[in-house]
CSV table of C-alpha atoms in Angstrom, one decimal:
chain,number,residue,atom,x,y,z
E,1,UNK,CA,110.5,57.8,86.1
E,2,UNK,CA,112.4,60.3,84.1
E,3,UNK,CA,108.9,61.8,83.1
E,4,UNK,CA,107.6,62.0,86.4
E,5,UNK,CA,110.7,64.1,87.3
E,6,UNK,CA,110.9,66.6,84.4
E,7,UNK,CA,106.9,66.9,85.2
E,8,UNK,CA,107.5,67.4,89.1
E,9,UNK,CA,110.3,70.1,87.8
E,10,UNK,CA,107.5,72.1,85.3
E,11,UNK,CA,104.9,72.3,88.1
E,12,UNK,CA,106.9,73.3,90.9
E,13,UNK,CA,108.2,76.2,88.4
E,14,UNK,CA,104.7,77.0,86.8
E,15,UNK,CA,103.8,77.2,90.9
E,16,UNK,CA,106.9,79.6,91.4
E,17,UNK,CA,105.9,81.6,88.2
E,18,UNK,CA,102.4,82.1,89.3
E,19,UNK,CA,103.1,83.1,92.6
E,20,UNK,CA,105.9,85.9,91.2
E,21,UNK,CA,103.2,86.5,89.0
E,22,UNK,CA,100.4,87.3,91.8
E,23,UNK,CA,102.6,89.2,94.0
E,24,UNK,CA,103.4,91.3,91.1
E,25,UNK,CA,100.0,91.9,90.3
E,26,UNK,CA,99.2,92.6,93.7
E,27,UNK,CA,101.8,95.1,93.8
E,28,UNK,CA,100.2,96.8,90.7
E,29,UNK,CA,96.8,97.1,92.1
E,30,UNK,CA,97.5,99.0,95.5
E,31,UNK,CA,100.5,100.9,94.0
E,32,UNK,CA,97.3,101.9,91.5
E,33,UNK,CA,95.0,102.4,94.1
E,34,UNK,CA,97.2,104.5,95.8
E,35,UNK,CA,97.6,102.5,98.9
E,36,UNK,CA,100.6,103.2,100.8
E,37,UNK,CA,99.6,100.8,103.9
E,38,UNK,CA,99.5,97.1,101.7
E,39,UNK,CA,102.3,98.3,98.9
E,40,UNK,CA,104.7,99.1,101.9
E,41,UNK,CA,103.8,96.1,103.1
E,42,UNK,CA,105.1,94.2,100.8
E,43,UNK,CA,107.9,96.4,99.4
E,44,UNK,CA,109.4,97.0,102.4
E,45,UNK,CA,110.1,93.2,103.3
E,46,UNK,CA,109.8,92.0,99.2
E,47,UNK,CA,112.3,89.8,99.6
E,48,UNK,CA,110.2,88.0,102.6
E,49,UNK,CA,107.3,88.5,100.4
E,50,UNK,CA,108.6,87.5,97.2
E,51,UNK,CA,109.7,83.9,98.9
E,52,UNK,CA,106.3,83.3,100.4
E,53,UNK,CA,104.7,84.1,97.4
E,54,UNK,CA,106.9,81.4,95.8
E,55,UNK,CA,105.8,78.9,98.6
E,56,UNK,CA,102.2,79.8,98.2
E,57,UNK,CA,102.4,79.2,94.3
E,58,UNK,CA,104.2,76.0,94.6
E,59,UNK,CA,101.8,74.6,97.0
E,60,UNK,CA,98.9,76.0,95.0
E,61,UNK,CA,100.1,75.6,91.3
E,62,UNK,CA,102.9,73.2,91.9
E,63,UNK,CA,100.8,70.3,93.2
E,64,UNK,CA,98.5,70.4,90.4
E,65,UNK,CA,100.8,68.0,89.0
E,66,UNK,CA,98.6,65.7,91.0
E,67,UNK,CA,95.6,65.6,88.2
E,68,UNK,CA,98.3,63.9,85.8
E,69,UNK,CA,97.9,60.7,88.1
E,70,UNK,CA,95.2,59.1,86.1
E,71,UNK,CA,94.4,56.3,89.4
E,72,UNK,CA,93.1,58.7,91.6
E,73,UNK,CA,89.5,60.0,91.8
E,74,UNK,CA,89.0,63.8,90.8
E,75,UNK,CA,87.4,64.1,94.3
E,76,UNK,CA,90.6,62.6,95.4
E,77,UNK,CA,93.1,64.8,93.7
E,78,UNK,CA,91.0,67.4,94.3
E,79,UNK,CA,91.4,67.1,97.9
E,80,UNK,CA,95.2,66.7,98.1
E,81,UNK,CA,95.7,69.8,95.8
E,82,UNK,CA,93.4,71.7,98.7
E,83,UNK,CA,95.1,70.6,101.0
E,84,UNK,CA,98.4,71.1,100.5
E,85,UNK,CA,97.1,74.2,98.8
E,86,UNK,CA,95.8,75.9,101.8
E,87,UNK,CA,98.5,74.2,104.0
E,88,UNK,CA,101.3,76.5,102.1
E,89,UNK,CA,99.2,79.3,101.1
E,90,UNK,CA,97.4,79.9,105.3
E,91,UNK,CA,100.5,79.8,107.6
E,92,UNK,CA,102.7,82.2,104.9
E,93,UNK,CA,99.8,84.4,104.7
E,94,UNK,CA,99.1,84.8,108.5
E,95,UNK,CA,102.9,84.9,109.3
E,96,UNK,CA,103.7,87.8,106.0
E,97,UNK,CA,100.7,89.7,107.7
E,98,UNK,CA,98.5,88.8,104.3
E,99,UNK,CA,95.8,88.3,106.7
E,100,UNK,CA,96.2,90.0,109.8
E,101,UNK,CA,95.4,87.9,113.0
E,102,UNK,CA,93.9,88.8,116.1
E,103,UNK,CA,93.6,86.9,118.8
E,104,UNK,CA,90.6,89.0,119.7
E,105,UNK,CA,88.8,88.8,116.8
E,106,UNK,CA,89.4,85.2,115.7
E,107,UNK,CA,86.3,85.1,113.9
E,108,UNK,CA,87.6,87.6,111.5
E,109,UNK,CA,90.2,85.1,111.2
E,110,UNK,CA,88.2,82.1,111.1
E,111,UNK,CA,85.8,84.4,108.2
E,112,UNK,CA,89.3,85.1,106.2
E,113,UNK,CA,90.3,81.2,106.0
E,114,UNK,CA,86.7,80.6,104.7
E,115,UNK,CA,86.9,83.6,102.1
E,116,UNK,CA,90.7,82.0,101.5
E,117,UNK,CA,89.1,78.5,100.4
E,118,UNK,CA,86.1,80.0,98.8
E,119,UNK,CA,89.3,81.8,96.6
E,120,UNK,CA,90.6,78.9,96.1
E,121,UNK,CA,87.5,76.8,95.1
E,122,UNK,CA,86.4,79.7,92.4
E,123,UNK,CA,90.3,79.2,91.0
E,124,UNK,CA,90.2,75.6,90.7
E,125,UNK,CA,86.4,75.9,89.1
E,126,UNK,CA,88.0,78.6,86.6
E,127,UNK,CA,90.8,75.8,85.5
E,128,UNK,CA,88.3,73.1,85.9
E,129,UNK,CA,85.9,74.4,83.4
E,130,UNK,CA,88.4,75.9,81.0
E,131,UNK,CA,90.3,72.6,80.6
E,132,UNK,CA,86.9,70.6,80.3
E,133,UNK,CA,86.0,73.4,77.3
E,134,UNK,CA,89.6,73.0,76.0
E,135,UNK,CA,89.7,69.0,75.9
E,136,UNK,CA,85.8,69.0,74.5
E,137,UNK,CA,87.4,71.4,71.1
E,138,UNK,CA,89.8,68.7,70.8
E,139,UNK,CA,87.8,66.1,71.0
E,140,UNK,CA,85.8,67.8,68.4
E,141,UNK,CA,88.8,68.5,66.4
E,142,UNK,CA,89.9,65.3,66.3
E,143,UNK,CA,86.8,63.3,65.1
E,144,UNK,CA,85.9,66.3,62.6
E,145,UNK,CA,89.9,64.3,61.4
E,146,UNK,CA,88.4,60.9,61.7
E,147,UNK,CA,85.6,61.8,59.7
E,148,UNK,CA,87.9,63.1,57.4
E,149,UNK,CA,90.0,60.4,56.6
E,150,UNK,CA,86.8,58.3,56.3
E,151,UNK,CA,85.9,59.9,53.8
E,152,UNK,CA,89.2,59.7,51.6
């Protein structure tokens, strides 16, 4: 149980540090692109900003944790991390103004949560296929070992 708590503790601040660490970045890029409209958008509220990007990256990167639970499918885990995901990350952004909402142009809305997932999806594919490369070296690594000590 103690593990399950100090590993509940690291995600939810890996998610907090990855959100701080996307709002930063997106503060960069349109204080470098010299856009007054978003980077006032954001630093004229950051303290709003800075919380919800600290909600999105807890329900993004926090609930990750959920691929440590070894009895559930990937589909499954998979799902749950969308969902909750897209559950934190869709209501902050509409509400901070991240994605602007128009009732009479819903299906600009409706075309920003699909580009929102489709985010989402290519992020999760990016982790996915870097941790299967990373597990496949040491899986190499450690039989290159066993051959080793074989041979002694």
């Amino acid at each position: 149980m103690k593990y399950w708590i100090k590993l509940g503790i690291r995600y939810f601040c890996y998610g907090i540090s990855w959100g701080c660490t996307v709002l930063v970045f997106a503060c960069l890029v349109t204080y470098a692109m010299d856009d007054p409209v978003y980077f006032t958008l954001i630093t004229d509220d950051f303290s709003r900003h800075a919380l919800g990007a600290m909600i999105v990256g807890v329900a993004c990167g926090g609930t990750a944790v959920v691929y440590q639970f070894e009895r559930l499918s990937t589909m499954t885990k998979f799902i749950i991390h969308f969902v909750i995901g897209m559950g934190g990350f869709y209501p902050v952004a509409l509400y901070l103004g991240w994605i602007p909402f128009d009732p009479d142009r819903i299906l600009y809305t409706v075309l920003q949560f699909f580009i929102s997932c489709g985010i989402f999806v290519g992020i999760w594919l990016c982790f996915c296929l870097f941790n299967r490369s990373d597990a496949r070296k040491i899986n190499n690594r450690l039989r290159e070992l066993e051959r080793e000590d074989m041979e002694e």
